[in-house]
Amino acid sequence: MLSDEQWSDLEPLIEACRPHAKVPSPHLRRTVEAILWRHQNGSKWRALPAEFGPWWMAAQTFIRWARLGVWERLLTLIQERGVRLGMVFLDGTNIRAHQKAAGASRKGDLQKSETTVKRLADLVAATAPRPA
């Protein structure tokens, strides 16, 4: 998914932002690619192809990094260093729920990570180059 050149640009930035000791270094690229694949395709975590490793590792990493603000720090570093983002991920998923379910607390409170993805999408869209 990521070319070697893209990974060589991203890896030092990810290493600077991520909490250490949670994702073993040999699996970092595979885990990041799994997270990117999932957001690019809009699929469920369990639908990740086997070559990305265990789906739960990517899901846990995404949620943990969202709660710790890693994605925001990473995006800020990417923008500061002028790394060109090749694509923008926007999720237009609409989930219907019963009116009594609105505002209900969920196990793990994933709303924070959903908000993080929306903030990241807004930041990327605001800094994306506009066609002339």
PDB file of C-alpha atoms in Angstrom:
ATOM      1  CA  MET A   1       0.000   0.000   0.000  1.00  0.00           C
ATOM      2  CA  LEU A   2       2.734   2.492   0.924  1.00  0.00           C
ATOM      3  CA  SER A   3       5.690   2.668  -1.409  1.00  0.00           C
ATOM      4  CA  ASP A   4       9.152   2.345   0.113  1.00  0.00           C
ATOM      5  CA  GLU A   5       9.696   6.054  -0.575  1.00  0.00           C
ATOM      6  CA  GLN A   6       6.465   7.035   1.195  1.00  0.00           C
ATOM      7  CA  TRP A   7       7.335   4.813   4.144  1.00  0.00           C
ATOM      8  CA  SER A   8      10.842   6.290   4.400  1.00  0.00           C
ATOM      9  CA  ASP A   9       9.221   9.747   4.640  1.00  0.00           C
ATOM     10  CA  LEU A  10       6.572   8.679   7.165  1.00  0.00           C
ATOM     11  CA  GLU A  11       8.472   6.287   9.425  1.00  0.00           C
ATOM     12  CA  PRO A  12      10.611   8.872  11.266  1.00  0.00           C
ATOM     13  CA  LEU A  13       7.550  11.078  11.773  1.00  0.00           C
ATOM     14  CA  ILE A  14       5.504   8.168  13.119  1.00  0.00           C
ATOM     15  CA  GLU A  15       8.368   7.137  15.403  1.00  0.00           C
ATOM     16  CA  ALA A  16       8.509  10.697  16.763  1.00  0.00           C
ATOM     17  CA  CYS A  17       4.763  10.729  17.538  1.00  0.00           C
ATOM     18  CA  ARG A  18       3.799   7.238  18.599  1.00  0.00           C
ATOM     19  CA  PRO A  19       3.940   5.820  22.126  1.00  0.00           C
ATOM     20  CA  HIS A  20       6.755   3.313  22.308  1.00  0.00           C
ATOM     21  CA  ALA A  21       6.383  -0.283  23.512  1.00  0.00           C
ATOM     22  CA  LYS A  22       2.822  -0.820  22.255  1.00  0.00           C
ATOM     23  CA  VAL A  23       3.382  -1.868  18.606  1.00  0.00           C
ATOM     24  CA  PRO A  24       6.548  -3.876  18.020  1.00  0.00           C
ATOM     25  CA  SER A  25       8.778  -2.093  15.487  1.00  0.00           C
ATOM     26  CA  PRO A  26       8.855  -4.969  12.957  1.00  0.00           C
ATOM     27  CA  HIS A  27       5.055  -4.705  12.627  1.00  0.00           C
ATOM     28  CA  LEU A  28       4.753  -0.908  12.583  1.00  0.00           C
ATOM     29  CA  ARG A  29       4.569  -0.535   8.799  1.00  0.00           C
ATOM     30  CA  ARG A  30       2.100  -3.400   8.450  1.00  0.00           C
ATOM     31  CA  THR A  31      -0.113  -1.940  11.191  1.00  0.00           C
ATOM     32  CA  VAL A  32      -0.080   1.584   9.722  1.00  0.00           C
ATOM     33  CA  GLU A  33      -0.867   0.187   6.269  1.00  0.00           C
ATOM     34  CA  ALA A  34      -3.777  -1.791   7.761  1.00  0.00           C
ATOM     35  CA  ILE A  35      -5.188   1.372   9.348  1.00  0.00           C
ATOM     36  CA  LEU A  36      -4.831   3.293   6.082  1.00  0.00           C
ATOM     37  CA  TRP A  37      -6.380   0.419   4.091  1.00  0.00           C
ATOM     38  CA  ARG A  38      -9.356   0.236   6.441  1.00  0.00           C
ATOM     39  CA  HIS A  39     -10.039   3.978   6.173  1.00  0.00           C
ATOM     40  CA  GLN A  40      -9.500   4.017   2.425  1.00  0.00           C
ATOM     41  CA  ASN A  41     -11.960   1.167   1.864  1.00  0.00           C
ATOM     42  CA  GLY A  42     -14.453   2.013   4.591  1.00  0.00           C
ATOM     43  CA  SER A  43     -14.642  -1.607   5.682  1.00  0.00           C
ATOM     44  CA  LYS A  44     -14.981  -3.109   9.125  1.00  0.00           C
ATOM     45  CA  TRP A  45     -11.853  -3.931  11.086  1.00  0.00           C
ATOM     46  CA  ARG A  46     -12.580  -7.658  10.860  1.00  0.00           C
ATOM     47  CA  ALA A  47     -12.560  -7.407   7.046  1.00  0.00           C
ATOM     48  CA  LEU A  48      -8.846  -6.529   6.898  1.00  0.00           C
ATOM     49  CA  PRO A  49      -6.952  -8.836   4.519  1.00  0.00           C
ATOM     50  CA  ALA A  50      -4.718 -11.391   6.240  1.00  0.00           C
ATOM     51  CA  GLU A  51      -1.490  -9.818   4.911  1.00  0.00           C
ATOM     52  CA  PHE A  52      -2.053  -6.895   7.318  1.00  0.00           C
ATOM     53  CA  GLY A  53      -1.825  -9.175  10.325  1.00  0.00           C
ATOM     54  CA  PRO A  54      -4.406  -9.528  13.089  1.00  0.00           C
ATOM     55  CA  TRP A  55      -7.295  -7.081  12.618  1.00  0.00           C
ATOM     56  CA  TRP A  56      -7.491  -6.402  16.345  1.00  0.00           C
ATOM     57  CA  MET A  57      -3.889  -5.140  16.419  1.00  0.00           C
ATOM     58  CA  ALA A  58      -4.675  -2.460  13.831  1.00  0.00           C
ATOM     59  CA  ALA A  59      -7.962  -1.544  15.542  1.00  0.00           C
ATOM     60  CA  GLN A  60      -6.370  -1.266  18.988  1.00  0.00           C
ATOM     61  CA  THR A  61      -3.487   0.783  17.625  1.00  0.00           C
ATOM     62  CA  PHE A  62      -5.833   3.170  15.806  1.00  0.00           C
ATOM     63  CA  ILE A  63      -8.021   3.694  18.890  1.00  0.00           C
ATOM     64  CA  ARG A  64      -5.060   4.024  21.273  1.00  0.00           C
ATOM     65  CA  TRP A  65      -3.310   6.537  19.003  1.00  0.00           C
ATOM     66  CA  ALA A  66      -6.556   8.484  18.543  1.00  0.00           C
ATOM     67  CA  ARG A  67      -7.001   8.818  22.302  1.00  0.00           C
ATOM     68  CA  LEU A  68      -3.369   9.860  22.779  1.00  0.00           C
ATOM     69  CA  GLY A  69      -3.474  12.471  20.008  1.00  0.00           C
ATOM     70  CA  VAL A  70      -0.884  10.689  17.860  1.00  0.00           C
ATOM     71  CA  TRP A  71      -2.790  11.265  14.606  1.00  0.00           C
ATOM     72  CA  GLU A  72      -2.994  15.032  15.195  1.00  0.00           C
ATOM     73  CA  ARG A  73       0.715  15.247  16.066  1.00  0.00           C
ATOM     74  CA  LEU A  74       1.581  13.164  13.013  1.00  0.00           C
ATOM     75  CA  LEU A  75      -0.491  15.350  10.700  1.00  0.00           C
ATOM     76  CA  THR A  76       1.060  18.507  12.191  1.00  0.00           C
ATOM     77  CA  LEU A  77       4.574  17.132  11.602  1.00  0.00           C
ATOM     78  CA  ILE A  78       3.679  16.133   8.040  1.00  0.00           C
ATOM     79  CA  GLN A  79       2.418  19.643   7.340  1.00  0.00           C
ATOM     80  CA  GLU A  80       5.408  21.346   9.007  1.00  0.00           C
ATOM     81  CA  ARG A  81       7.905  19.310   7.008  1.00  0.00           C
ATOM     82  CA  GLY A  82       6.071  19.722   3.717  1.00  0.00           C
ATOM     83  CA  VAL A  83       5.441  16.025   3.099  1.00  0.00           C
ATOM     84  CA  ARG A  84       2.914  15.790   0.258  1.00  0.00           C
ATOM     85  CA  LEU A  85      -0.188  13.820   1.117  1.00  0.00           C
ATOM     86  CA  GLY A  86      -1.272  11.795  -1.875  1.00  0.00           C
ATOM     87  CA  MET A  87      -4.895  11.356  -0.858  1.00  0.00           C
ATOM     88  CA  VAL A  88      -7.504  12.533   1.607  1.00  0.00           C
ATOM     89  CA  PHE A  89      -9.629  10.093   3.591  1.00  0.00           C
ATOM     90  CA  LEU A  90     -13.177  11.244   4.229  1.00  0.00           C
ATOM     91  CA  ASP A  91     -15.735   8.932   5.750  1.00  0.00           C
ATOM     92  CA  GLY A  92     -19.306   9.651   4.796  1.00  0.00           C
ATOM     93  CA  THR A  93     -20.802   6.788   6.773  1.00  0.00           C
ATOM     94  CA  ASN A  94     -24.258   7.473   8.148  1.00  0.00           C
ATOM     95  CA  ILE A  95     -25.468   5.214  10.930  1.00  0.00           C
ATOM     96  CA  ARG A  96     -29.134   5.216  11.915  1.00  0.00           C
ATOM     97  CA  ALA A  97     -30.035   4.564  15.511  1.00  0.00           C
ATOM     98  CA  HIS A  98     -33.184   4.565  17.575  1.00  0.00           C
ATOM     99  CA  GLN A  99     -33.823   7.963  19.165  1.00  0.00           C
ATOM    100  CA  LYS A 100     -33.355   6.480  22.648  1.00  0.00           C
ATOM    101  CA  ALA A 101     -29.889   5.295  21.636  1.00  0.00           C
ATOM    102  CA  ALA A 102     -28.694   8.840  20.956  1.00  0.00           C
ATOM    103  CA  GLY A 103     -26.026   9.863  23.421  1.00  0.00           C
ATOM    104  CA  ALA A 104     -25.820   6.417  24.949  1.00  0.00           C
ATOM    105  CA  SER A 105     -22.409   5.516  26.238  1.00  0.00           C
ATOM    106  CA  ARG A 106     -20.569   2.712  24.470  1.00  0.00           C
ATOM    107  CA  LYS A 107     -17.947   0.337  25.743  1.00  0.00           C
ATOM    108  CA  GLY A 108     -14.573   1.992  25.259  1.00  0.00           C
ATOM    109  CA  ASP A 109     -16.129   5.358  24.285  1.00  0.00           C
ATOM    110  CA  LEU A 110     -15.069   5.266  20.642  1.00  0.00           C
ATOM    111  CA  GLN A 111     -16.688   8.635  19.966  1.00  0.00           C
ATOM    112  CA  LYS A 112     -13.364  10.275  20.770  1.00  0.00           C
ATOM    113  CA  SER A 113     -11.614   8.405  17.945  1.00  0.00           C
ATOM    114  CA  GLU A 114     -14.446   9.194  15.552  1.00  0.00           C
ATOM    115  CA  THR A 115     -14.079  12.881  16.416  1.00  0.00           C
ATOM    116  CA  THR A 116     -10.340  12.597  15.846  1.00  0.00           C
ATOM    117  CA  VAL A 117     -10.873  11.199  12.350  1.00  0.00           C
ATOM    118  CA  LYS A 118     -13.220  14.076  11.533  1.00  0.00           C
ATOM    119  CA  ARG A 119     -10.696  16.640  12.827  1.00  0.00           C
ATOM    120  CA  LEU A 120      -7.942  14.998  10.806  1.00  0.00           C
ATOM    121  CA  ALA A 121     -10.087  15.061   7.680  1.00  0.00           C
ATOM    122  CA  ASP A 122     -10.791  18.766   8.246  1.00  0.00           C
ATOM    123  CA  LEU A 123      -7.086  19.522   8.738  1.00  0.00           C
ATOM    124  CA  VAL A 124      -6.097  17.589   5.627  1.00  0.00           C
ATOM    125  CA  ALA A 125      -8.840  19.183   3.531  1.00  0.00           C
ATOM    126  CA  ALA A 126      -7.796  22.661   4.684  1.00  0.00           C
ATOM    127  CA  THR A 127      -4.178  22.097   3.663  1.00  0.00           C
ATOM    128  CA  ALA A 128      -4.726  20.031   0.521  1.00  0.00           C
ATOM    129  CA  PRO A 129      -3.457  21.697  -2.665  1.00  0.00           C
ATOM    130  CA  ARG A 130      -6.282  23.159  -4.717  1.00  0.00           C
ATOM    131  CA  PRO A 131      -6.419  22.486  -8.473  1.00  0.00           C
ATOM    132  CA  ALA A 132      -5.598  25.598 -10.476  1.00  0.00           C
TER     133      ALA A 132
END
